[in-house]
Amino acid sequence: QVQLVESGGGSVQPGDSLRLSCAASGRTMSNIDMGWFRQAPGKEREFVAAIRWSGTNTWYADSVKGRFTISRDKAKNTISLEMNSLKPEDTALYFCAFSHQRIIQSQLRVPASYAYWGQGTHVTVSS
């Protein structure tokens, strides 16, 4: 079993930056996949970013590409999401997710590919 806890959410203005963190505890492996998803009220959960635990590959949703950066700290069993140039459309509850099984590249953007989820941290971007 793996427990994921997100932190770092808050309320900011457009153009501001925010860094989210996800700490993993329990049974973790060196070769796993992790990602960030978000969900706004009345909307479906959507993919934000993903990373191989090796850190050699990353993927981003088109809406955040060039603004967000996903990274991992293997020693601390954490992943982070650095968010820059935040927009009101980024407002959502942000979740981190984890998979014990290696996810094929084409499925990294699919929520059902991830077996473990955090409870979320809320990000609000408004003027």
PDB file of C-alpha atoms in Angstrom:
ATOM      1  CA  GLN A   1       0.000   0.000   0.000  1.00  0.00           C
ATOM      2  CA  VAL A   2       1.054   3.556  -0.737  1.00  0.00           C
ATOM      3  CA  GLN A   3      -0.201   6.762   0.824  1.00  0.00           C
ATOM      4  CA  LEU A   4       0.090  10.056  -1.047  1.00  0.00           C
ATOM      5  CA  VAL A   5      -0.305  13.470   0.566  1.00  0.00           C
ATOM      6  CA  GLU A   6      -0.386  16.678  -1.464  1.00  0.00           C
ATOM      7  CA  SER A   7       0.534  20.089  -0.118  1.00  0.00           C
ATOM      8  CA  GLY A   8       1.315  23.591  -1.326  1.00  0.00           C
ATOM      9  CA  GLY A   9      -2.050  24.684  -2.656  1.00  0.00           C
ATOM     10  CA  GLY A  10      -3.466  28.118  -2.036  1.00  0.00           C
ATOM     11  CA  SER A  11      -5.015  31.225  -3.515  1.00  0.00           C
ATOM     12  CA  VAL A  12      -2.951  33.359  -5.887  1.00  0.00           C
ATOM     13  CA  GLN A  13      -3.386  35.992  -8.566  1.00  0.00           C
ATOM     14  CA  PRO A  14      -2.980  35.458 -12.312  1.00  0.00           C
ATOM     15  CA  GLY A  15       0.669  35.406 -13.291  1.00  0.00           C
ATOM     16  CA  ASP A  16       1.814  34.180  -9.899  1.00  0.00           C
ATOM     17  CA  SER A  17       3.706  30.976  -9.201  1.00  0.00           C
ATOM     18  CA  LEU A  18       2.982  28.089  -6.887  1.00  0.00           C
ATOM     19  CA  ARG A  19       4.759  24.856  -6.050  1.00  0.00           C
ATOM     20  CA  LEU A  20       2.844  21.712  -5.170  1.00  0.00           C
ATOM     21  CA  SER A  21       4.398  18.732  -3.463  1.00  0.00           C
ATOM     22  CA  CYS A  22       3.302  15.123  -3.065  1.00  0.00           C
ATOM     23  CA  ALA A  23       4.856  12.936  -0.405  1.00  0.00           C
ATOM     24  CA  ALA A  24       4.638   9.173  -0.736  1.00  0.00           C
ATOM     25  CA  SER A  25       4.840   6.722   2.137  1.00  0.00           C
ATOM     26  CA  GLY A  26       4.466   2.992   2.477  1.00  0.00           C
ATOM     27  CA  ARG A  27       5.537   0.578  -0.220  1.00  0.00           C
ATOM     28  CA  THR A  28       7.292   2.446  -2.995  1.00  0.00           C
ATOM     29  CA  MET A  29       9.385   1.163  -5.872  1.00  0.00           C
ATOM     30  CA  SER A  30      12.265   2.623  -7.819  1.00  0.00           C
ATOM     31  CA  ASN A  31      10.645   2.049 -11.210  1.00  0.00           C
ATOM     32  CA  ILE A  32       7.143   3.474 -11.013  1.00  0.00           C
ATOM     33  CA  ASP A  33       5.111   6.205 -12.670  1.00  0.00           C
ATOM     34  CA  MET A  34       3.578   9.247 -11.040  1.00  0.00           C
ATOM     35  CA  GLY A  35       1.443  12.082 -12.269  1.00  0.00           C
ATOM     36  CA  TRP A  36      -0.556  15.172 -11.447  1.00  0.00           C
ATOM     37  CA  PHE A  37      -4.224  15.573 -12.306  1.00  0.00           C
ATOM     38  CA  ARG A  38      -6.735  18.290 -11.550  1.00  0.00           C
ATOM     39  CA  GLN A  39     -10.473  18.606 -11.277  1.00  0.00           C
ATOM     40  CA  ALA A  40     -12.606  21.727 -11.197  1.00  0.00           C
ATOM     41  CA  PRO A  41     -16.194  21.771  -9.866  1.00  0.00           C
ATOM     42  CA  GLY A  42     -18.549  20.320 -12.431  1.00  0.00           C
ATOM     43  CA  LYS A  43     -15.684  19.171 -14.640  1.00  0.00           C
ATOM     44  CA  GLU A  44     -14.033  15.829 -15.225  1.00  0.00           C
ATOM     45  CA  ARG A  45     -10.642  15.016 -13.804  1.00  0.00           C
ATOM     46  CA  GLU A  46      -7.962  15.938 -16.324  1.00  0.00           C
ATOM     47  CA  PHE A  47      -4.325  15.147 -16.855  1.00  0.00           C
ATOM     48  CA  VAL A  48      -1.715  17.768 -15.989  1.00  0.00           C
ATOM     49  CA  ALA A  49       1.716  16.125 -15.997  1.00  0.00           C
ATOM     50  CA  ALA A  50       3.454  12.786 -15.546  1.00  0.00           C
ATOM     51  CA  ILE A  51       6.959  11.583 -14.801  1.00  0.00           C
ATOM     52  CA  ARG A  52       8.831   8.305 -14.761  1.00  0.00           C
ATOM     53  CA  TRP A  53      10.363   7.638 -11.361  1.00  0.00           C
ATOM     54  CA  SER A  54      13.696   7.512 -13.151  1.00  0.00           C
ATOM     55  CA  GLY A  55      13.138  11.152 -14.051  1.00  0.00           C
ATOM     56  CA  THR A  56      14.237  10.586 -17.628  1.00  0.00           C
ATOM     57  CA  ASN A  57      10.889  11.399 -19.224  1.00  0.00           C
ATOM     58  CA  THR A  58       8.109  13.868 -18.562  1.00  0.00           C
ATOM     59  CA  TRP A  59       4.781  14.627 -20.215  1.00  0.00           C
ATOM     60  CA  TYR A  60       2.486  17.646 -20.009  1.00  0.00           C
ATOM     61  CA  ALA A  61      -0.989  18.631 -21.006  1.00  0.00           C
ATOM     62  CA  ASP A  62      -0.997  21.184 -23.799  1.00  0.00           C
ATOM     63  CA  SER A  63      -2.713  23.684 -21.530  1.00  0.00           C
ATOM     64  CA  VAL A  64       0.213  23.757 -19.079  1.00  0.00           C
ATOM     65  CA  LYS A  65       3.174  23.034 -21.328  1.00  0.00           C
ATOM     66  CA  GLY A  66       5.848  25.678 -20.931  1.00  0.00           C
ATOM     67  CA  ARG A  67       4.343  26.907 -17.652  1.00  0.00           C
ATOM     68  CA  PHE A  68       4.431  23.865 -15.357  1.00  0.00           C
ATOM     69  CA  THR A  69       7.359  21.621 -14.485  1.00  0.00           C
ATOM     70  CA  ILE A  70       7.081  18.207 -12.854  1.00  0.00           C
ATOM     71  CA  SER A  71      10.003  16.734 -10.949  1.00  0.00           C
ATOM     72  CA  ARG A  72      10.767  14.032  -8.429  1.00  0.00           C
ATOM     73  CA  ASP A  73      13.086  13.525  -5.467  1.00  0.00           C
ATOM     74  CA  LYS A  74      13.826   9.821  -5.172  1.00  0.00           C
ATOM     75  CA  ALA A  75      15.543  10.149  -1.812  1.00  0.00           C
ATOM     76  CA  LYS A  76      12.517  11.900  -0.305  1.00  0.00           C
ATOM     77  CA  ASN A  77       9.886   9.879  -2.175  1.00  0.00           C
ATOM     78  CA  THR A  78       8.239  13.031  -3.413  1.00  0.00           C
ATOM     79  CA  ILE A  79       7.143  14.612  -6.654  1.00  0.00           C
ATOM     80  CA  SER A  80       6.589  18.303  -7.217  1.00  0.00           C
ATOM     81  CA  LEU A  81       4.726  20.499  -9.638  1.00  0.00           C
ATOM     82  CA  GLU A  82       6.169  23.950 -10.190  1.00  0.00           C
ATOM     83  CA  MET A  83       3.463  26.152 -11.639  1.00  0.00           C
ATOM     84  CA  ASN A  84       4.326  29.471 -13.258  1.00  0.00           C
ATOM     85  CA  SER A  85       2.268  32.104 -15.044  1.00  0.00           C
ATOM     86  CA  LEU A  86      -0.881  30.789 -13.424  1.00  0.00           C
ATOM     87  CA  LYS A  87      -4.200  31.489 -15.109  1.00  0.00           C
ATOM     88  CA  PRO A  88      -7.761  31.471 -13.747  1.00  0.00           C
ATOM     89  CA  GLU A  89      -8.388  28.316 -15.777  1.00  0.00           C
ATOM     90  CA  ASP A  90      -5.798  26.553 -13.611  1.00  0.00           C
ATOM     91  CA  THR A  91      -8.169  26.771 -10.647  1.00  0.00           C
ATOM     92  CA  ALA A  92      -8.906  23.229  -9.493  1.00  0.00           C
ATOM     93  CA  LEU A  93      -8.287  20.550  -6.925  1.00  0.00           C
ATOM     94  CA  TYR A  94      -4.914  19.044  -7.774  1.00  0.00           C
ATOM     95  CA  PHE A  95      -4.213  15.361  -7.167  1.00  0.00           C
ATOM     96  CA  CYS A  96      -1.046  13.359  -7.367  1.00  0.00           C
ATOM     97  CA  ALA A  97      -1.280   9.753  -8.496  1.00  0.00           C
ATOM     98  CA  PHE A  98       0.958   6.714  -8.463  1.00  0.00           C
ATOM     99  CA  SER A  99       1.242   3.380 -10.244  1.00  0.00           C
ATOM    100  CA  HIS A 100       3.201   0.314  -9.148  1.00  0.00           C
ATOM    101  CA  GLN A 101       2.968  -0.909 -12.719  1.00  0.00           C
ATOM    102  CA  ARG A 102       4.800   0.830 -15.515  1.00  0.00           C
ATOM    103  CA  ILE A 103       2.241   2.652 -17.611  1.00  0.00           C
ATOM    104  CA  ILE A 104       2.695   2.583 -21.351  1.00  0.00           C
ATOM    105  CA  GLN A 105       3.285   6.043 -22.741  1.00  0.00           C
ATOM    106  CA  SER A 106      -0.066   6.286 -24.507  1.00  0.00           C
ATOM    107  CA  GLN A 107      -1.924   5.654 -21.216  1.00  0.00           C
ATOM    108  CA  LEU A 108      -0.063   8.077 -18.951  1.00  0.00           C
ATOM    109  CA  ARG A 109      -2.772  10.699 -19.443  1.00  0.00           C
ATOM    110  CA  VAL A 110      -5.565   8.347 -18.363  1.00  0.00           C
ATOM    111  CA  PRO A 111      -6.654   8.569 -14.695  1.00  0.00           C
ATOM    112  CA  ALA A 112      -7.630   4.891 -14.591  1.00  0.00           C
ATOM    113  CA  SER A 113      -4.003   3.966 -15.205  1.00  0.00           C
ATOM    114  CA  TYR A 114      -3.088   5.031 -11.662  1.00  0.00           C
ATOM    115  CA  ALA A 115      -4.029   2.874  -8.688  1.00  0.00           C
ATOM    116  CA  TYR A 116      -3.116   5.260  -5.852  1.00  0.00           C
ATOM    117  CA  TRP A 117      -4.297   8.809  -5.312  1.00  0.00           C
ATOM    118  CA  GLY A 118      -3.827  11.589  -2.833  1.00  0.00           C
ATOM    119  CA  GLN A 119      -6.744  13.546  -1.411  1.00  0.00           C
ATOM    120  CA  GLY A 120      -5.890  16.703  -3.301  1.00  0.00           C
ATOM    121  CA  THR A 121      -4.757  20.255  -2.650  1.00  0.00           C
ATOM    122  CA  HIS A 122      -6.786  23.183  -3.910  1.00  0.00           C
ATOM    123  CA  VAL A 123      -5.400  25.900  -6.164  1.00  0.00           C
ATOM    124  CA  THR A 124      -7.377  29.071  -6.793  1.00  0.00           C
ATOM    125  CA  VAL A 125      -6.221  31.647  -9.325  1.00  0.00           C
ATOM    126  CA  SER A 126      -8.247  34.848  -9.372  1.00  0.00           C
ATOM    127  CA  SER A 127      -7.811  38.600  -9.496  1.00  0.00           C
TER     128      SER A 127
END
